[in-house]
PDB file of N, CA, C and O in Angstrom:
ATOM      1  N   MET A  17       0.779  -1.194   0.091  1.00  0.00           N
ATOM      2  CA  MET A  17      -0.256   0.139  -0.089  1.00  0.00           C
ATOM      3  C   MET A  17       0.867   1.004   0.615  1.00  0.00           C
ATOM      4  O   MET A  17       1.840   1.518   0.848  1.00  0.00           O
ATOM      5  N   LEU A  18       0.498   2.313  -1.148  1.00  0.00           N
ATOM      6  CA  LEU A  18       1.276   3.594  -1.067  1.00  0.00           C
ATOM      7  C   LEU A  18       0.980   4.325   0.004  1.00  0.00           C
ATOM      8  O   LEU A  18      -0.090   4.166   0.302  1.00  0.00           O
ATOM      9  N   LYS A  19       1.788   5.002   0.762  1.00  0.00           N
ATOM     10  CA  LYS A  19       1.608   6.075   1.726  1.00  0.00           C
ATOM     11  C   LYS A  19       1.170   7.375   1.025  1.00  0.00           C
ATOM     12  O   LYS A  19       0.182   7.721   1.856  1.00  0.00           O
ATOM     13  N   LYS A  20       1.517   7.605  -0.119  1.00  0.00           N
ATOM     14  CA  LYS A  20       1.424   8.777  -0.896  1.00  0.00           C
ATOM     15  C   LYS A  20      -0.194   8.778  -1.463  1.00  0.00           C
ATOM     16  O   LYS A  20       0.003   7.822  -1.619  1.00  0.00           O
ATOM     17  N   LYS A  21      -0.858   9.697  -1.286  1.00  0.00           N
ATOM     18  CA  LYS A  21      -2.240   9.841  -1.757  1.00  0.00           C
ATOM     19  C   LYS A  21      -1.844  10.850  -2.736  1.00  0.00           C
ATOM     20  O   LYS A  21      -3.104  10.381  -3.512  1.00  0.00           O
ATOM     21  N   ASP A  22      -1.588  11.792  -2.975  1.00  0.00           N
ATOM     22  CA  ASP A  22      -1.734  13.049  -3.735  1.00  0.00           C
ATOM     23  C   ASP A  22      -0.313  12.627  -4.804  1.00  0.00           C
ATOM     24  O   ASP A  22       0.708  12.450  -4.427  1.00  0.00           O
ATOM     25  N   PHE A  23      -0.994  12.734  -6.287  1.00  0.00           N
ATOM     26  CA  PHE A  23       0.088  12.494  -7.272  1.00  0.00           C
ATOM     27  C   PHE A  23      -0.101  13.401  -8.325  1.00  0.00           C
ATOM     28  O   PHE A  23      -0.576  13.985  -8.650  1.00  0.00           O
ATOM     29  N   ASP A  24       1.107  14.101  -8.755  1.00  0.00           N
ATOM     30  CA  ASP A  24       1.194  14.869  -9.860  1.00  0.00           C
ATOM     31  C   ASP A  24       1.056  14.017 -11.165  1.00  0.00           C
ATOM     32  O   ASP A  24       1.556  13.185 -11.251  1.00  0.00           O
ATOM     33  N   ASP A  25       0.023  14.200 -11.513  1.00  0.00           N
ATOM     34  CA  ASP A  25      -0.526  13.463 -12.604  1.00  0.00           C
ATOM     35  C   ASP A  25       0.430  13.421 -14.369  1.00  0.00           C
ATOM     36  O   ASP A  25       0.174  12.422 -15.007  1.00  0.00           O
ATOM     37  N   LYS A  26       0.966  14.523 -14.314  1.00  0.00           N
ATOM     38  CA  LYS A  26       2.405  14.570 -15.436  1.00  0.00           C
ATOM     39  C   LYS A  26       3.340  13.655 -15.182  1.00  0.00           C
ATOM     40  O   LYS A  26       4.085  13.053 -15.639  1.00  0.00           O
ATOM     41  N   ARG A  27       3.740  13.501 -13.927  1.00  0.00           N
ATOM     42  CA  ARG A  27       4.980  13.020 -13.667  1.00  0.00           C
ATOM     43  C   ARG A  27       4.962  11.545 -12.321  1.00  0.00           C
ATOM     44  O   ARG A  27       5.903  10.788 -12.262  1.00  0.00           O
ATOM     45  N   GLU A  28       3.965  10.996 -12.412  1.00  0.00           N
ATOM     46  CA  GLU A  28       3.833  10.022 -10.969  1.00  0.00           C
ATOM     47  C   GLU A  28       2.425   9.509 -11.453  1.00  0.00           C
ATOM     48  O   GLU A  28       1.404  10.003 -11.619  1.00  0.00           O
ATOM     49  N   ILE A  29       2.307   8.217 -11.268  1.00  0.00           N
ATOM     50  CA  ILE A  29       1.127   7.632 -11.920  1.00  0.00           C
ATOM     51  C   ILE A  29       0.975   6.292 -10.553  1.00  0.00           C
ATOM     52  O   ILE A  29       1.918   5.329 -10.435  1.00  0.00           O
ATOM     53  N   SER A  30       0.078   5.616 -10.027  1.00  0.00           N
ATOM     54  CA  SER A  30       0.123   4.586  -9.691  1.00  0.00           C
ATOM     55  C   SER A  30      -0.346   3.808  -9.870  1.00  0.00           C
ATOM     56  O   SER A  30      -0.859   3.430 -10.707  1.00  0.00           O
ATOM     57  N   ILE A  31       0.251   2.752  -9.227  1.00  0.00           N
ATOM     58  CA  ILE A  31       0.042   0.990  -9.902  1.00  0.00           C
ATOM     59  C   ILE A  31      -0.956   0.442  -8.962  1.00  0.00           C
ATOM     60  O   ILE A  31      -0.167  -0.013  -7.671  1.00  0.00           O
ATOM     61  N   PHE A  32      -1.889  -0.081  -9.372  1.00  0.00           N
ATOM     62  CA  PHE A  32      -2.812  -0.908  -8.699  1.00  0.00           C
ATOM     63  C   PHE A  32      -2.533  -0.700  -6.819  1.00  0.00           C
ATOM     64  O   PHE A  32      -2.558  -1.353  -6.357  1.00  0.00           O
ATOM     65  N   ASP A  33      -2.343   0.455  -6.960  1.00  0.00           N
ATOM     66  CA  ASP A  33      -2.463   1.208  -5.614  1.00  0.00           C
ATOM     67  C   ASP A  33      -1.329   0.683  -4.451  1.00  0.00           C
ATOM     68  O   ASP A  33      -1.272   0.623  -3.177  1.00  0.00           O
ATOM     69  N   GLU A  34      -0.241  -0.287  -5.067  1.00  0.00           N
ATOM     70  CA  GLU A  34       0.861  -0.511  -4.302  1.00  0.00           C
ATOM     71  C   GLU A  34       2.358  -0.311  -4.894  1.00  0.00           C
ATOM     72  O   GLU A  34       3.341  -0.649  -4.278  1.00  0.00           O
ATOM     73  N   ALA A  35       1.980   0.071  -5.994  1.00  0.00           N
ATOM     74  CA  ALA A  35       3.250   0.500  -6.565  1.00  0.00           C
ATOM     75  C   ALA A  35       3.379   2.020  -7.463  1.00  0.00           C
ATOM     76  O   ALA A  35       2.187   2.499  -7.835  1.00  0.00           O
ATOM     77  N   LEU A  36       4.375   2.385  -7.888  1.00  0.00           N
ATOM     78  CA  LEU A  36       4.143   3.720  -8.775  1.00  0.00           C
ATOM     79  C   LEU A  36       5.256   3.988  -9.993  1.00  0.00           C
ATOM     80  O   LEU A  36       6.451   3.341  -9.693  1.00  0.00           O
ATOM     81  N   ILE A  37       4.644   4.421 -11.150  1.00  0.00           N
ATOM     82  CA  ILE A  37       5.987   4.946 -11.972  1.00  0.00           C
ATOM     83  C   ILE A  37       5.844   6.082 -11.700  1.00  0.00           C
ATOM     84  O   ILE A  37       4.979   7.276 -11.754  1.00  0.00           O
ATOM     85  N   PHE A  38       7.220   6.613 -11.895  1.00  0.00           N
ATOM     86  CA  PHE A  38       7.157   8.317 -12.073  1.00  0.00           C
ATOM     87  C   PHE A  38       8.038   8.785 -13.094  1.00  0.00           C
ATOM     88  O   PHE A  38       9.358   7.940 -13.561  1.00  0.00           O
ATOM     89  N   ASN A  39       8.377   9.424 -13.692  1.00  0.00           N
ATOM     90  CA  ASN A  39       8.861  10.475 -14.445  1.00  0.00           C
ATOM     91  C   ASN A  39      10.536  11.345 -13.997  1.00  0.00           C
ATOM     92  O   ASN A  39      10.287  12.063 -13.131  1.00  0.00           O
ATOM     93  N   ARG A  40      11.394  10.742 -14.526  1.00  0.00           N
ATOM     94  CA  ARG A  40      12.909  11.361 -13.873  1.00  0.00           C
ATOM     95  C   ARG A  40      13.521  11.457 -15.540  1.00  0.00           C
ATOM     96  O   ARG A  40      14.172  10.399 -15.643  1.00  0.00           O
ATOM     97  N   ASP A  41      14.183  12.727 -15.290  1.00  0.00           N
ATOM     98  CA  ASP A  41      14.976  13.011 -16.655  1.00  0.00           C
ATOM     99  C   ASP A  41      14.382  12.773 -17.993  1.00  0.00           C
ATOM    100  O   ASP A  41      14.803  11.933 -18.415  1.00  0.00           O
ATOM    101  N   ASP A  42      13.225  12.984 -18.058  1.00  0.00           N
ATOM    102  CA  ASP A  42      12.288  11.935 -19.420  1.00  0.00           C
ATOM    103  C   ASP A  42      12.193  11.139 -19.407  1.00  0.00           C
ATOM    104  O   ASP A  42      11.619   9.819 -20.331  1.00  0.00           O
ATOM    105  N   TYR A  43      12.558   9.993 -18.455  1.00  0.00           N
ATOM    106  CA  TYR A  43      12.434   8.559 -18.778  1.00  0.00           C
ATOM    107  C   TYR A  43      11.367   8.194 -17.551  1.00  0.00           C
ATOM    108  O   TYR A  43      11.739   8.501 -16.460  1.00  0.00           O
ATOM    109  N   TRP A  44      10.926   6.918 -17.813  1.00  0.00           N
ATOM    110  CA  TRP A  44      10.026   6.522 -16.525  1.00  0.00           C
ATOM    111  C   TRP A  44      10.670   5.600 -15.727  1.00  0.00           C
ATOM    112  O   TRP A  44      11.674   4.971 -15.690  1.00  0.00           O
ATOM    113  N   GLN A  45      10.325   5.690 -13.990  1.00  0.00           N
ATOM    114  CA  GLN A  45      11.116   4.957 -13.552  1.00  0.00           C
ATOM    115  C   GLN A  45       9.620   4.081 -12.644  1.00  0.00           C
ATOM    116  O   GLN A  45       8.755   4.512 -12.668  1.00  0.00           O
ATOM    117  N   PHE A  46      10.186   2.825 -12.324  1.00  0.00           N
ATOM    118  CA  PHE A  46       9.358   2.236 -11.298  1.00  0.00           C
ATOM    119  C   PHE A  46       9.598   2.016 -10.083  1.00  0.00           C
ATOM    120  O   PHE A  46      10.840   1.545  -9.616  1.00  0.00           O
ATOM    121  N   ARG A  47       8.769   1.873  -9.045  1.00  0.00           N
ATOM    122  CA  ARG A  47       9.072   2.067  -7.254  1.00  0.00           C
ATOM    123  C   ARG A  47       7.960   1.053  -6.859  1.00  0.00           C
ATOM    124  O   ARG A  47       6.880   1.245  -6.971  1.00  0.00           O
ATOM    125  N   MET A  48       8.534   0.156  -5.995  1.00  0.00           N
ATOM    126  CA  MET A  48       7.243  -0.342  -4.989  1.00  0.00           C
ATOM    127  C   MET A  48       7.833  -1.071  -3.832  1.00  0.00           C
ATOM    128  O   MET A  48       9.044  -1.588  -3.819  1.00  0.00           O
ATOM    129  N   TYR A  49       7.513  -0.725  -2.747  1.00  0.00           N
ATOM    130  CA  TYR A  49       7.795  -1.345  -1.472  1.00  0.00           C
ATOM    131  C   TYR A  49       7.353  -2.489  -1.195  1.00  0.00           C
ATOM    132  O   TYR A  49       6.267  -2.986  -1.319  1.00  0.00           O
ATOM    133  N   LEU A  50       8.279  -3.354  -0.549  1.00  0.00           N
ATOM    134  CA  LEU A  50       8.494  -4.587  -0.320  1.00  0.00           C
ATOM    135  C   LEU A  50       8.334  -4.676   1.099  1.00  0.00           C
ATOM    136  O   LEU A  50       9.180  -4.752   1.748  1.00  0.00           O
ATOM    137  N   PRO A  51       7.437  -5.418   1.506  1.00  0.00           N
ATOM    138  CA  PRO A  51       7.123  -5.002   3.012  1.00  0.00           C
ATOM    139  C   PRO A  51       7.954  -6.235   3.753  1.00  0.00           C
ATOM    140  O   PRO A  51       8.438  -6.301   5.130  1.00  0.00           O
ATOM    141  N   THR A  52       8.139  -7.086   2.949  1.00  0.00           N
ATOM    142  CA  THR A  52       8.726  -8.788   4.227  1.00  0.00           C
ATOM    143  C   THR A  52      10.525  -8.290   3.906  1.00  0.00           C
ATOM    144  O   THR A  52      10.561  -8.845   4.765  1.00  0.00           O
ATOM    145  N   GLU A  53      10.856  -7.829   3.014  1.00  0.00           N
ATOM    146  CA  GLU A  53      12.444  -6.856   2.872  1.00  0.00           C
ATOM    147  C   GLU A  53      12.462  -5.838   3.719  1.00  0.00           C
ATOM    148  O   GLU A  53      13.455  -5.190   3.656  1.00  0.00           O
ATOM    149  N   LYS A  54      11.193  -4.957   3.750  1.00  0.00           N
ATOM    150  CA  LYS A  54      11.527  -3.805   4.563  1.00  0.00           C
ATOM    151  C   LYS A  54      12.421  -2.677   3.590  1.00  0.00           C
ATOM    152  O   LYS A  54      13.323  -2.266   3.958  1.00  0.00           O
ATOM    153  N   ARG A  55      12.148  -2.671   1.845  1.00  0.00           N
ATOM    154  CA  ARG A  55      13.538  -1.915   1.141  1.00  0.00           C
ATOM    155  C   ARG A  55      12.163  -1.703  -0.128  1.00  0.00           C
ATOM    156  O   ARG A  55      11.133  -2.362  -0.168  1.00  0.00           O
ATOM    157  N   TYR A  56      12.247  -0.703  -0.312  1.00  0.00           N
ATOM    158  CA  TYR A  56      12.013  -0.119  -2.276  1.00  0.00           C
ATOM    159  C   TYR A  56      13.173  -1.045  -3.066  1.00  0.00           C
ATOM    160  O   TYR A  56      14.162  -1.156  -3.094  1.00  0.00           O
ATOM    161  N   ILE A  57      12.055  -1.400  -4.114  1.00  0.00           N
ATOM    162  CA  ILE A  57      12.750  -1.910  -5.037  1.00  0.00           C
ATOM    163  C   ILE A  57      12.561  -0.835  -6.142  1.00  0.00           C
ATOM    164  O   ILE A  57      11.066  -0.278  -6.430  1.00  0.00           O
ATOM    165  N   GLN A  58      13.494  -0.569  -6.758  1.00  0.00           N
ATOM    166  CA  GLN A  58      13.148   0.453  -7.565  1.00  0.00           C
ATOM    167  C   GLN A  58      14.244   0.219  -9.319  1.00  0.00           C
ATOM    168  O   GLN A  58      15.369  -0.123  -9.144  1.00  0.00           O
ATOM    169  N   GLN A  59      13.368   0.590 -10.263  1.00  0.00           N
ATOM    170  CA  GLN A  59      14.019  -0.228 -11.694  1.00  0.00           C
ATOM    171  C   GLN A  59      13.716   0.926 -12.709  1.00  0.00           C
ATOM    172  O   GLN A  59      12.339   1.317 -12.909  1.00  0.00           O
ATOM    173  N   SER A  60      14.373   1.356 -13.925  1.00  0.00           N
ATOM    174  CA  SER A  60      14.174   2.371 -14.721  1.00  0.00           C
ATOM    175  C   SER A  60      13.045   1.448 -15.865  1.00  0.00           C
ATOM    176  O   SER A  60      13.451   0.105 -15.654  1.00  0.00           O
ATOM    177  N   LEU A  61      12.589   2.192 -16.480  1.00  0.00           N
ATOM    178  CA  LEU A  61      11.379   1.404 -17.008  1.00  0.00           C
ATOM    179  C   LEU A  61      11.589   1.457 -18.583  1.00  0.00           C
ATOM    180  O   LEU A  61      11.903   1.296 -19.735  1.00  0.00           O
ATOM    181  N   LYS A  62      13.064   2.237 -18.995  1.00  0.00           N
ATOM    182  CA  LYS A  62      13.633   2.520 -19.916  1.00  0.00           C
ATOM    183  C   LYS A  62      12.697   2.429 -21.578  1.00  0.00           C
ATOM    184  O   LYS A  62      12.861   2.272 -22.567  1.00  0.00           O
ATOM    185  N   THR A  63      11.906   4.054 -21.306  1.00  0.00           N
ATOM    186  CA  THR A  63      11.056   4.821 -21.877  1.00  0.00           C
ATOM    187  C   THR A  63      10.730   6.089 -21.983  1.00  0.00           C
ATOM    188  O   THR A  63      10.317   6.279 -20.264  1.00  0.00           O
ATOM    189  N   ARG A  64      10.515   6.580 -22.711  1.00  0.00           N
ATOM    190  CA  ARG A  64       9.812   7.817 -22.720  1.00  0.00           C
ATOM    191  C   ARG A  64       8.184   8.057 -22.482  1.00  0.00           C
ATOM    192  O   ARG A  64       8.042   9.029 -22.364  1.00  0.00           O
ATOM    193  N   ASN A  65       7.895   6.904 -23.262  1.00  0.00           N
ATOM    194  CA  ASN A  65       6.677   7.015 -23.869  1.00  0.00           C
ATOM    195  C   ASN A  65       5.618   6.477 -22.417  1.00  0.00           C
ATOM    196  O   ASN A  65       5.636   5.589 -21.556  1.00  0.00           O
ATOM    197  N   LYS A  66       4.937   7.521 -21.987  1.00  0.00           N
ATOM    198  CA  LYS A  66       3.460   7.302 -20.666  1.00  0.00           C
ATOM    199  C   LYS A  66       2.989   5.826 -20.530  1.00  0.00           C
ATOM    200  O   LYS A  66       3.118   5.277 -19.925  1.00  0.00           O
ATOM    201  N   ALA A  67       2.613   5.809 -22.237  1.00  0.00           N
ATOM    202  CA  ALA A  67       1.200   4.639 -22.256  1.00  0.00           C
ATOM    203  C   ALA A  67       2.298   3.234 -22.214  1.00  0.00           C
ATOM    204  O   ALA A  67       1.635   2.136 -21.180  1.00  0.00           O
ATOM    205  N   ILE A  68       3.437   3.385 -22.732  1.00  0.00           N
ATOM    206  CA  ILE A  68       4.072   2.201 -22.541  1.00  0.00           C
ATOM    207  C   ILE A  68       5.039   2.059 -21.309  1.00  0.00           C
ATOM    208  O   ILE A  68       4.729   0.739 -20.998  1.00  0.00           O
ATOM    209  N   ALA A  69       4.777   3.188 -20.710  1.00  0.00           N
ATOM    210  CA  ALA A  69       5.189   3.015 -19.287  1.00  0.00           C
ATOM    211  C   ALA A  69       4.463   2.291 -18.158  1.00  0.00           C
ATOM    212  O   ALA A  69       5.063   1.642 -17.445  1.00  0.00           O
ATOM    213  N   ILE A  70       3.473   2.725 -18.415  1.00  0.00           N
ATOM    214  CA  ILE A  70       2.052   2.088 -17.974  1.00  0.00           C
ATOM    215  C   ILE A  70       2.221   0.945 -17.992  1.00  0.00           C
ATOM    216  O   ILE A  70       2.065  -0.416 -16.994  1.00  0.00           O
ATOM    217  N   GLU A  71       2.177   0.081 -19.174  1.00  0.00           N
ATOM    218  CA  GLU A  71       2.163  -1.508 -19.485  1.00  0.00           C
ATOM    219  C   GLU A  71       3.325  -2.010 -18.833  1.00  0.00           C
ATOM    220  O   GLU A  71       3.182  -3.073 -18.179  1.00  0.00           O
ATOM    221  N   LYS A  72       4.480  -1.827 -18.685  1.00  0.00           N
ATOM    222  CA  LYS A  72       5.784  -2.070 -18.680  1.00  0.00           C
ATOM    223  C   LYS A  72       5.436  -2.204 -17.152  1.00  0.00           C
ATOM    224  O   LYS A  72       6.165  -2.808 -16.414  1.00  0.00           O
ATOM    225  N   GLY A  73       5.433  -0.826 -16.206  1.00  0.00           N
ATOM    226  CA  GLY A  73       4.688  -1.257 -14.722  1.00  0.00           C
ATOM    227  C   GLY A  73       4.202  -2.077 -14.146  1.00  0.00           C
ATOM    228  O   GLY A  73       4.603  -2.881 -13.196  1.00  0.00           O
ATOM    229  N   LYS A  74       3.019  -2.182 -14.831  1.00  0.00           N
ATOM    230  CA  LYS A  74       2.124  -3.387 -14.579  1.00  0.00           C
ATOM    231  C   LYS A  74       2.744  -4.908 -14.932  1.00  0.00           C
ATOM    232  O   LYS A  74       2.392  -5.367 -14.146  1.00  0.00           O
ATOM    233  N   ASP A  75       3.387  -5.095 -15.597  1.00  0.00           N
ATOM    234  CA  ASP A  75       3.864  -6.129 -16.422  1.00  0.00           C
ATOM    235  C   ASP A  75       5.121  -6.657 -15.171  1.00  0.00           C
ATOM    236  O   ASP A  75       5.238  -7.637 -14.270  1.00  0.00           O
ATOM    237  N   LEU A  76       5.476  -5.515 -14.611  1.00  0.00           N
ATOM    238  CA  LEU A  76       7.328  -5.690 -13.718  1.00  0.00           C
ATOM    239  C   LEU A  76       5.975  -5.766 -12.244  1.00  0.00           C
ATOM    240  O   LEU A  76       6.758  -6.805 -11.467  1.00  0.00           O
ATOM    241  N   PHE A  77       5.065  -5.212 -11.973  1.00  0.00           N
ATOM    242  CA  PHE A  77       4.429  -5.269 -10.860  1.00  0.00           C
ATOM    243  C   PHE A  77       3.949  -6.943 -10.525  1.00  0.00           C
ATOM    244  O   PHE A  77       3.851  -7.407  -9.357  1.00  0.00           O
ATOM    245  N   HIS A  78       3.189  -7.276 -11.597  1.00  0.00           N
ATOM    246  CA  HIS A  78       2.635  -8.696 -11.631  1.00  0.00           C
ATOM    247  C   HIS A  78       3.836  -9.896 -11.402  1.00  0.00           C
ATOM    248  O   HIS A  78       4.304 -10.590 -10.883  1.00  0.00           O
ATOM    249  N   ASP A  79       5.362  -9.090 -12.121  1.00  0.00           N
ATOM    250  CA  ASP A  79       6.800 -10.107 -12.163  1.00  0.00           C
ATOM    251  C   ASP A  79       6.912 -10.097 -10.524  1.00  0.00           C
ATOM    252  O   ASP A  79       7.105 -11.245 -10.001  1.00  0.00           O
ATOM    253  N   ILE A  80       7.055  -9.146  -9.930  1.00  0.00           N
ATOM    254  CA  ILE A  80       7.712  -8.791  -8.866  1.00  0.00           C
ATOM    255  C   ILE A  80       6.680  -9.382  -7.756  1.00  0.00           C
ATOM    256  O   ILE A  80       7.044 -10.894  -6.638  1.00  0.00           O
ATOM    257  N   ARG A  81       5.094  -9.532  -7.647  1.00  0.00           N
ATOM    258  CA  ARG A  81       4.431 -10.158  -6.767  1.00  0.00           C
ATOM    259  C   ARG A  81       4.928 -11.652  -7.045  1.00  0.00           C
ATOM    260  O   ARG A  81       4.726 -12.513  -5.797  1.00  0.00           O
ATOM    261  N   ALA A  82       4.816 -12.397  -8.169  1.00  0.00           N
ATOM    262  CA  ALA A  82       4.713 -13.828  -8.229  1.00  0.00           C
ATOM    263  C   ALA A  82       6.061 -13.959  -7.699  1.00  0.00           C
ATOM    264  O   ALA A  82       5.892 -15.200  -7.176  1.00  0.00           O
ATOM    265  N   GLU A  83       7.035 -13.265  -8.056  1.00  0.00           N
ATOM    266  CA  GLU A  83       8.239 -13.636  -7.261  1.00  0.00           C
ATOM    267  C   GLU A  83       8.287 -14.067  -5.539  1.00  0.00           C
ATOM    268  O   GLU A  83       8.918 -14.686  -4.815  1.00  0.00           O
ATOM    269  N   VAL A  84       7.683 -12.744  -5.076  1.00  0.00           N
ATOM    270  CA  VAL A  84       7.282 -12.568  -3.719  1.00  0.00           C
ATOM    271  C   VAL A  84       6.830 -13.699  -3.570  1.00  0.00           C
ATOM    272  O   VAL A  84       7.214 -14.137  -2.180  1.00  0.00           O
ATOM    273  N   ARG A  85       5.581 -14.002  -3.605  1.00  0.00           N
ATOM    274  CA  ARG A  85       4.282 -15.142  -3.392  1.00  0.00           C
ATOM    275  C   ARG A  85       5.312 -16.231  -3.162  1.00  0.00           C
ATOM    276  O   ARG A  85       5.167 -16.871  -2.905  1.00  0.00           O
ATOM    277  N   ASN A  86       6.019 -16.798  -4.520  1.00  0.00           N
ATOM    278  CA  ASN A  86       6.502 -17.446  -4.388  1.00  0.00           C
ATOM    279  C   ASN A  86       8.342 -18.159  -3.658  1.00  0.00           C
ATOM    280  O   ASN A  86       8.912 -19.027  -3.555  1.00  0.00           O
ATOM    281  N   GLY A  87       8.379 -16.885  -2.802  1.00  0.00           N
ATOM    282  CA  GLY A  87       9.748 -16.820  -1.799  1.00  0.00           C
ATOM    283  C   GLY A  87      10.538 -16.251  -2.021  1.00  0.00           C
ATOM    284  O   GLY A  87      11.596 -16.751  -1.326  1.00  0.00           O
ATOM    285  N   LYS A  88      10.783 -16.108  -3.293  1.00  0.00           N
ATOM    286  CA  LYS A  88      12.245 -15.648  -3.808  1.00  0.00           C
ATOM    287  C   LYS A  88      12.817 -14.270  -3.081  1.00  0.00           C
ATOM    288  O   LYS A  88      11.594 -13.652  -2.950  1.00  0.00           O
ATOM    289  N   LYS A  89      13.700 -14.102  -2.606  1.00  0.00           N
ATOM    290  CA  LYS A  89      14.458 -13.199  -2.118  1.00  0.00           C
ATOM    291  C   LYS A  89      14.785 -12.069  -3.071  1.00  0.00           C
ATOM    292  O   LYS A  89      15.942 -12.690  -3.951  1.00  0.00           O
ATOM    293  N   LEU A  90      14.570 -11.019  -3.309  1.00  0.00           N
ATOM    294  CA  LEU A  90      14.714  -9.874  -4.334  1.00  0.00           C
ATOM    295  C   LEU A  90      16.247  -9.410  -3.910  1.00  0.00           C
ATOM    296  O   LEU A  90      17.000  -8.553  -4.702  1.00  0.00           O
ATOM    297  N   PHE A  91      16.585  -9.141  -2.575  1.00  0.00           N
ATOM    298  CA  PHE A  91      17.598  -8.577  -2.058  1.00  0.00           C
ATOM    299  C   PHE A  91      18.669  -9.111  -1.502  1.00  0.00           C
ATOM    300  O   PHE A  91      18.327 -10.601  -0.583  1.00  0.00           O
ATOM    301  N   SER A  92      20.092  -9.143  -1.402  1.00  0.00           N
ATOM    302  CA  SER A  92      20.772 -10.258  -0.808  1.00  0.00           C
ATOM    303  C   SER A  92      21.171  -9.472   0.851  1.00  0.00           C
ATOM    304  O   SER A  92      20.312  -8.393   1.398  1.00  0.00           O
ATOM    305  N   MET A  93      21.002 -10.530   1.568  1.00  0.00           N
ATOM    306  CA  MET A  93      21.304 -10.191   2.825  1.00  0.00           C
ATOM    307  C   MET A  93      22.345  -8.974   3.565  1.00  0.00           C
ATOM    308  O   MET A  93      23.475  -9.209   2.783  1.00  0.00           O
ATOM    309  N   THR A  94      22.075  -8.129   4.128  1.00  0.00           N
ATOM    310  CA  THR A  94      22.802  -7.561   4.230  1.00  0.00           C
ATOM    311  C   THR A  94      24.386  -7.689   5.233  1.00  0.00           C
ATOM    312  O   THR A  94      23.669  -8.958   6.175  1.00  0.00           O
ATOM    313  N   THR A  95      25.239  -6.724   5.303  1.00  0.00           N
ATOM    314  CA  THR A  95      25.951  -7.309   6.500  1.00  0.00           C
ATOM    315  C   THR A  95      26.031  -6.985   7.786  1.00  0.00           C
ATOM    316  O   THR A  95      26.042  -8.068   8.880  1.00  0.00           O
ATOM    317  N   LYS A  96      24.300  -6.456   8.181  1.00  0.00           N
ATOM    318  CA  LYS A  96      24.414  -6.656   9.168  1.00  0.00           C
ATOM    319  C   LYS A  96      23.838  -7.786   9.763  1.00  0.00           C
ATOM    320  O   LYS A  96      23.745  -8.645  10.728  1.00  0.00           O
ATOM    321  N   ASP A  97      22.864  -8.185   8.762  1.00  0.00           N
ATOM    322  CA  ASP A  97      22.073  -9.278   8.772  1.00  0.00           C
ATOM    323  C   ASP A  97      22.999 -10.690   9.204  1.00  0.00           C
ATOM    324  O   ASP A  97      22.635 -11.363   9.979  1.00  0.00           O
ATOM    325  N   ALA A  98      23.879 -10.796   8.478  1.00  0.00           N
ATOM    326  CA  ALA A  98      25.026 -11.891   8.108  1.00  0.00           C
ATOM    327  C   ALA A  98      25.831 -11.675   9.875  1.00  0.00           C
ATOM    328  O   ALA A  98      25.560 -13.024  10.227  1.00  0.00           O
ATOM    329  N   VAL A  99      26.016 -10.820   9.669  1.00  0.00           N
ATOM    330  CA  VAL A  99      26.805 -10.470  11.547  1.00  0.00           C
ATOM    331  C   VAL A  99      25.848 -11.639  12.860  1.00  0.00           C
ATOM    332  O   VAL A  99      25.966 -12.335  13.771  1.00  0.00           O
ATOM    333  N   THR A 100      24.287 -10.579  12.506  1.00  0.00           N
ATOM    334  CA  THR A 100      23.419 -11.503  13.621  1.00  0.00           C
ATOM    335  C   THR A 100      23.016 -12.527  13.513  1.00  0.00           C
ATOM    336  O   THR A 100      22.724 -13.321  14.506  1.00  0.00           O
ATOM    337  N   ALA A 101      23.103 -12.904  12.382  1.00  0.00           N
ATOM    338  CA  ALA A 101      22.488 -14.608  11.850  1.00  0.00           C
ATOM    339  C   ALA A 101      23.689 -15.552  12.332  1.00  0.00           C
ATOM    340  O   ALA A 101      24.845 -15.682  13.034  1.00  0.00           O
TER     341      ALA A 101
END
């Protein structure tokens, strides 16, 4: 669930109320919070076209959700976690 409620329509678009695509330096970026890992995943969509960015963002959202649902870790263990483990 996104914390942010108000979006700049030209630069930010919510994807399924859990992810966000935003325009940065004319390129669209994807960002999503992963509560299981307590981190944001951010990735370039490598496009300047808004419609293509929305479709790529939706596809990436579904891919990430499937990986998380299957138990895959998207980030490696931090040094702090390795020391305590």
